[in-house]
Amino acid sequence: MHLTVSKIQLKEEMYELGYTDKGVAYFGRLTEHAELALFFPFAEIRESSQTPEIYAQPLTAYFNGEPVAFSFPFDFIGTPFQQTVWQALTEVPYGTTVSYSELAARVQRPTAVRAVANAVGRNPMMIIVPCHRVLGKNGRLTGYRGGLAVKRQLLQLEGIPFKE
């Protein structure tokens, strides 16, 4: 698999965007490819000095606080179950949240809450596939790949209330 990776500065942070011919496959904070390699250990990575505008424009708008629904193509690289969960995450609108149990019901696996939570945790496209919009029961803040501080910032950016 070929994965083109570009760096993009959004506000004060540097991020990496990984994409294939089919669409975005990875988005995360710049970490010297360590995280990228965990998600795609066998990928042939090509570096690009520019992020295509189709991806850069909506990401910049999102980080500027504009309500954005990422409508560019995705390349979900994971198990069929993970892909189903990630697709369901893309349907959680800006400024709203879902619980793990609600998400499990949406993917027609209401008893598979832990499996859904594991798939959410393996999401390689933080922010773009909005796993930060998944909260625990009663609106409680739960874990996040980018850390709870980043999850808080993203929820606040979208005006989403949450409980500690």
PDB file of C-alpha atoms in Angstrom:
ATOM      1  CA  MET A   1       0.000   0.000   0.000  1.00  0.00           C
ATOM      2  CA  HIS A   2       1.220   3.488  -0.875  1.00  0.00           C
ATOM      3  CA  LEU A   3       0.481   6.289   1.568  1.00  0.00           C
ATOM      4  CA  THR A   4       1.330   9.886   0.720  1.00  0.00           C
ATOM      5  CA  VAL A   5       1.969  11.964   3.839  1.00  0.00           C
ATOM      6  CA  SER A   6       2.072  15.711   4.112  1.00  0.00           C
ATOM      7  CA  LYS A   7       2.517  17.994   7.086  1.00  0.00           C
ATOM      8  CA  ILE A   8       0.024  20.750   7.773  1.00  0.00           C
ATOM      9  CA  GLN A   9       0.095  23.430  10.445  1.00  0.00           C
ATOM     10  CA  LEU A  10      -3.298  24.103  11.991  1.00  0.00           C
ATOM     11  CA  LYS A  11      -3.297  26.814  14.627  1.00  0.00           C
ATOM     12  CA  GLU A  12      -0.225  26.149  16.790  1.00  0.00           C
ATOM     13  CA  GLU A  13       0.033  22.402  16.086  1.00  0.00           C
ATOM     14  CA  MET A  14       1.650  20.424  13.305  1.00  0.00           C
ATOM     15  CA  TYR A  15      -0.333  17.500  11.944  1.00  0.00           C
ATOM     16  CA  GLU A  16       0.269  14.711   9.469  1.00  0.00           C
ATOM     17  CA  LEU A  17      -2.241  13.829   6.803  1.00  0.00           C
ATOM     18  CA  GLY A  18      -1.924  10.471   5.084  1.00  0.00           C
ATOM     19  CA  TYR A  19      -3.864   9.673   1.959  1.00  0.00           C
ATOM     20  CA  THR A  20      -4.045   7.070  -0.773  1.00  0.00           C
ATOM     21  CA  ASP A  21      -5.490   7.269  -4.265  1.00  0.00           C
ATOM     22  CA  LYS A  22      -8.901   6.539  -2.683  1.00  0.00           C
ATOM     23  CA  GLY A  23      -8.863   9.257  -0.008  1.00  0.00           C
ATOM     24  CA  VAL A  24      -7.700  10.183   3.499  1.00  0.00           C
ATOM     25  CA  ALA A  25      -6.483   7.216   5.551  1.00  0.00           C
ATOM     26  CA  TYR A  26      -4.705   8.936   8.456  1.00  0.00           C
ATOM     27  CA  PHE A  27      -4.735  12.202  10.366  1.00  0.00           C
ATOM     28  CA  GLY A  28      -2.863  12.876  13.583  1.00  0.00           C
ATOM     29  CA  ARG A  29      -0.506  15.173  15.383  1.00  0.00           C
ATOM     30  CA  LEU A  30       3.049  15.160  14.078  1.00  0.00           C
ATOM     31  CA  THR A  31       5.016  12.560  15.993  1.00  0.00           C
ATOM     32  CA  GLU A  32       7.957  11.718  13.742  1.00  0.00           C
ATOM     33  CA  HIS A  33       5.909   8.972  12.025  1.00  0.00           C
ATOM     34  CA  ALA A  34       5.849   6.858  15.199  1.00  0.00           C
ATOM     35  CA  GLU A  35       2.053   6.806  15.374  1.00  0.00           C
ATOM     36  CA  LEU A  36       1.698   6.605  11.616  1.00  0.00           C
ATOM     37  CA  ALA A  37       3.909   3.507  11.590  1.00  0.00           C
ATOM     38  CA  LEU A  38       1.717   1.869  14.248  1.00  0.00           C
ATOM     39  CA  PHE A  39      -1.363   2.247  12.074  1.00  0.00           C
ATOM     40  CA  PHE A  40       0.342   1.381   8.792  1.00  0.00           C
ATOM     41  CA  PRO A  41       3.414  -0.763   9.527  1.00  0.00           C
ATOM     42  CA  PHE A  42       3.655  -2.158   5.992  1.00  0.00           C
ATOM     43  CA  ALA A  43       2.833   0.973   4.016  1.00  0.00           C
ATOM     44  CA  GLU A  44       5.238   2.515   1.569  1.00  0.00           C
ATOM     45  CA  ILE A  45       5.245   6.113   2.753  1.00  0.00           C
ATOM     46  CA  ARG A  46       5.857   8.934   0.317  1.00  0.00           C
ATOM     47  CA  GLU A  47       6.353  12.426   1.692  1.00  0.00           C
ATOM     48  CA  SER A  48       4.754  15.386  -0.018  1.00  0.00           C
ATOM     49  CA  SER A  49       5.672  19.002   0.623  1.00  0.00           C
ATOM     50  CA  GLN A  50       2.112  20.189  -0.004  1.00  0.00           C
ATOM     51  CA  THR A  51      -1.286  19.157   1.305  1.00  0.00           C
ATOM     52  CA  PRO A  52      -3.894  19.000  -1.466  1.00  0.00           C
ATOM     53  CA  GLU A  53      -6.389  21.866  -1.184  1.00  0.00           C
ATOM     54  CA  ILE A  54      -9.325  19.430  -1.078  1.00  0.00           C
ATOM     55  CA  TYR A  55      -8.044  18.425   2.394  1.00  0.00           C
ATOM     56  CA  ALA A  56      -6.285  21.594   3.571  1.00  0.00           C
ATOM     57  CA  GLN A  57      -9.221  23.987   3.121  1.00  0.00           C
ATOM     58  CA  PRO A  58     -11.802  22.150   5.281  1.00  0.00           C
ATOM     59  CA  LEU A  59      -9.194  21.324   7.947  1.00  0.00           C
ATOM     60  CA  THR A  60      -8.175  24.975   8.173  1.00  0.00           C
ATOM     61  CA  ALA A  61     -11.835  26.011   8.386  1.00  0.00           C
ATOM     62  CA  TYR A  62     -12.480  23.488  11.169  1.00  0.00           C
ATOM     63  CA  PHE A  63      -9.551  24.718  13.243  1.00  0.00           C
ATOM     64  CA  ASN A  64     -10.777  28.279  12.729  1.00  0.00           C
ATOM     65  CA  GLY A  65     -13.997  27.276  14.476  1.00  0.00           C
ATOM     66  CA  GLU A  66     -16.211  26.906  11.424  1.00  0.00           C
ATOM     67  CA  PRO A  67     -18.751  24.064  11.491  1.00  0.00           C
ATOM     68  CA  VAL A  68     -17.374  21.656   8.921  1.00  0.00           C
ATOM     69  CA  ALA A  69     -18.621  18.306   7.680  1.00  0.00           C
ATOM     70  CA  PHE A  70     -15.606  16.648   6.076  1.00  0.00           C
ATOM     71  CA  SER A  71     -16.949  15.532   2.721  1.00  0.00           C
ATOM     72  CA  PHE A  72     -13.737  14.546   0.988  1.00  0.00           C
ATOM     73  CA  PRO A  73     -13.187  10.847   0.271  1.00  0.00           C
ATOM     74  CA  PHE A  74     -11.922   8.446   2.930  1.00  0.00           C
ATOM     75  CA  ASP A  75      -9.922   5.257   2.616  1.00  0.00           C
ATOM     76  CA  PHE A  76     -10.871   3.269   5.717  1.00  0.00           C
ATOM     77  CA  ILE A  77      -8.070   0.771   6.241  1.00  0.00           C
ATOM     78  CA  GLY A  78      -9.141  -1.618   8.988  1.00  0.00           C
ATOM     79  CA  THR A  79     -11.337  -4.609   9.653  1.00  0.00           C
ATOM     80  CA  PRO A  80     -14.864  -4.606   8.237  1.00  0.00           C
ATOM     81  CA  PHE A  81     -16.226  -3.983  11.752  1.00  0.00           C
ATOM     82  CA  GLN A  82     -13.853  -1.052  12.322  1.00  0.00           C
ATOM     83  CA  GLN A  83     -14.807   0.400   8.961  1.00  0.00           C
ATOM     84  CA  THR A  84     -18.500   0.186   9.887  1.00  0.00           C
ATOM     85  CA  VAL A  85     -17.883   1.998  13.188  1.00  0.00           C
ATOM     86  CA  TRP A  86     -15.703   4.657  11.544  1.00  0.00           C
ATOM     87  CA  GLN A  87     -18.335   5.260   8.860  1.00  0.00           C
ATOM     88  CA  ALA A  88     -20.953   5.687  11.602  1.00  0.00           C
ATOM     89  CA  LEU A  89     -18.675   8.224  13.310  1.00  0.00           C
ATOM     90  CA  THR A  90     -18.617  10.338  10.145  1.00  0.00           C
ATOM     91  CA  GLU A  91     -22.390  10.668  10.528  1.00  0.00           C
ATOM     92  CA  VAL A  92     -22.162  12.334  13.972  1.00  0.00           C
ATOM     93  CA  PRO A  93     -22.723  16.002  13.085  1.00  0.00           C
ATOM     94  CA  TYR A  94     -20.515  18.886  14.143  1.00  0.00           C
ATOM     95  CA  GLY A  95     -21.464  20.153  17.586  1.00  0.00           C
ATOM     96  CA  THR A  96     -23.196  16.950  18.686  1.00  0.00           C
ATOM     97  CA  THR A  97     -22.141  13.835  20.556  1.00  0.00           C
ATOM     98  CA  VAL A  98     -22.988  10.184  20.801  1.00  0.00           C
ATOM     99  CA  SER A  99     -22.375   7.644  23.568  1.00  0.00           C
ATOM    100  CA  TYR A 100     -20.634   4.332  22.980  1.00  0.00           C
ATOM    101  CA  SER A 101     -23.916   2.483  23.532  1.00  0.00           C
ATOM    102  CA  GLU A 102     -25.730   4.767  21.063  1.00  0.00           C
ATOM    103  CA  LEU A 103     -22.973   4.179  18.527  1.00  0.00           C
ATOM    104  CA  ALA A 104     -23.232   0.411  19.069  1.00  0.00           C
ATOM    105  CA  ALA A 105     -26.962   0.638  18.360  1.00  0.00           C
ATOM    106  CA  ARG A 106     -26.310   2.686  15.211  1.00  0.00           C
ATOM    107  CA  VAL A 107     -24.078  -0.052  13.809  1.00  0.00           C
ATOM    108  CA  GLN A 108     -26.731  -2.623  14.749  1.00  0.00           C
ATOM    109  CA  ARG A 109     -24.539  -4.241  17.414  1.00  0.00           C
ATOM    110  CA  PRO A 110     -26.188  -3.014  20.653  1.00  0.00           C
ATOM    111  CA  THR A 111     -24.455  -5.622  22.822  1.00  0.00           C
ATOM    112  CA  ALA A 112     -21.009  -4.924  21.370  1.00  0.00           C
ATOM    113  CA  VAL A 113     -20.306  -1.688  23.247  1.00  0.00           C
ATOM    114  CA  ARG A 114     -16.741  -2.712  24.169  1.00  0.00           C
ATOM    115  CA  ALA A 115     -15.946  -3.774  20.620  1.00  0.00           C
ATOM    116  CA  VAL A 116     -17.307  -0.456  19.366  1.00  0.00           C
ATOM    117  CA  ALA A 117     -15.175   1.397  21.935  1.00  0.00           C
ATOM    118  CA  ASN A 118     -12.103  -0.529  20.752  1.00  0.00           C
ATOM    119  CA  ALA A 119     -12.844   0.374  17.122  1.00  0.00           C
ATOM    120  CA  VAL A 120     -13.268   4.028  18.103  1.00  0.00           C
ATOM    121  CA  GLY A 121      -9.880   3.864  19.840  1.00  0.00           C
ATOM    122  CA  ARG A 122      -8.260   2.469  16.684  1.00  0.00           C
ATOM    123  CA  ASN A 123      -9.568   5.281  14.490  1.00  0.00           C
ATOM    124  CA  PRO A 124      -6.569   6.475  12.442  1.00  0.00           C
ATOM    125  CA  MET A 125      -8.242   9.738  11.458  1.00  0.00           C
ATOM    126  CA  MET A 126      -8.658  11.757  14.632  1.00  0.00           C
ATOM    127  CA  ILE A 127     -10.829  14.863  14.230  1.00  0.00           C
ATOM    128  CA  ILE A 128     -11.759  14.049  10.611  1.00  0.00           C
ATOM    129  CA  VAL A 129     -13.572  10.884  11.699  1.00  0.00           C
ATOM    130  CA  PRO A 130     -14.851  12.530  14.874  1.00  0.00           C
ATOM    131  CA  CYS A 131     -14.125  10.047  17.649  1.00  0.00           C
ATOM    132  CA  HIS A 132     -13.784  13.057  19.974  1.00  0.00           C
ATOM    133  CA  ARG A 133     -17.583  13.364  19.773  1.00  0.00           C
ATOM    134  CA  VAL A 134     -18.028  10.038  21.573  1.00  0.00           C
ATOM    135  CA  LEU A 135     -18.699  10.488  25.271  1.00  0.00           C
ATOM    136  CA  GLY A 136     -19.392   8.046  28.058  1.00  0.00           C
ATOM    137  CA  LYS A 137     -22.773   7.605  29.649  1.00  0.00           C
ATOM    138  CA  ASN A 138     -24.290  10.788  31.067  1.00  0.00           C
ATOM    139  CA  GLY A 139     -22.004  12.933  28.876  1.00  0.00           C
ATOM    140  CA  ARG A 140     -18.796  12.011  30.688  1.00  0.00           C
ATOM    141  CA  LEU A 141     -15.440  12.670  29.068  1.00  0.00           C
ATOM    142  CA  THR A 142     -13.694   9.428  28.101  1.00  0.00           C
ATOM    143  CA  GLY A 143     -10.312   8.515  26.630  1.00  0.00           C
ATOM    144  CA  TYR A 144      -8.968   9.909  23.394  1.00  0.00           C
ATOM    145  CA  ARG A 145      -6.007   8.976  21.200  1.00  0.00           C
ATOM    146  CA  GLY A 146      -4.755  12.570  21.242  1.00  0.00           C
ATOM    147  CA  GLY A 147      -5.153  12.861  25.022  1.00  0.00           C
ATOM    148  CA  LEU A 148      -7.970  14.255  27.127  1.00  0.00           C
ATOM    149  CA  ALA A 149      -6.640  17.820  26.911  1.00  0.00           C
ATOM    150  CA  VAL A 150      -6.973  17.724  23.112  1.00  0.00           C
ATOM    151  CA  LYS A 151     -10.440  16.147  23.364  1.00  0.00           C
ATOM    152  CA  ARG A 152     -11.526  18.958  25.701  1.00  0.00           C
ATOM    153  CA  GLN A 153     -10.212  21.561  23.233  1.00  0.00           C
ATOM    154  CA  LEU A 154     -12.044  19.974  20.303  1.00  0.00           C
ATOM    155  CA  LEU A 155     -15.319  19.712  22.210  1.00  0.00           C
ATOM    156  CA  GLN A 156     -14.974  23.330  23.344  1.00  0.00           C
ATOM    157  CA  LEU A 157     -14.170  24.424  19.784  1.00  0.00           C
ATOM    158  CA  GLU A 158     -17.471  22.840  18.687  1.00  0.00           C
ATOM    159  CA  GLY A 159     -19.388  24.223  21.678  1.00  0.00           C
ATOM    160  CA  ILE A 160     -20.178  20.770  23.035  1.00  0.00           C
ATOM    161  CA  PRO A 161     -20.848  20.499  26.781  1.00  0.00           C
ATOM    162  CA  PHE A 162     -19.323  17.561  28.652  1.00  0.00           C
ATOM    163  CA  LYS A 163     -18.767  16.290  32.178  1.00  0.00           C
ATOM    164  CA  GLU A 164     -15.375  15.541  33.688  1.00  0.00           C
TER     165      GLU A 164
END
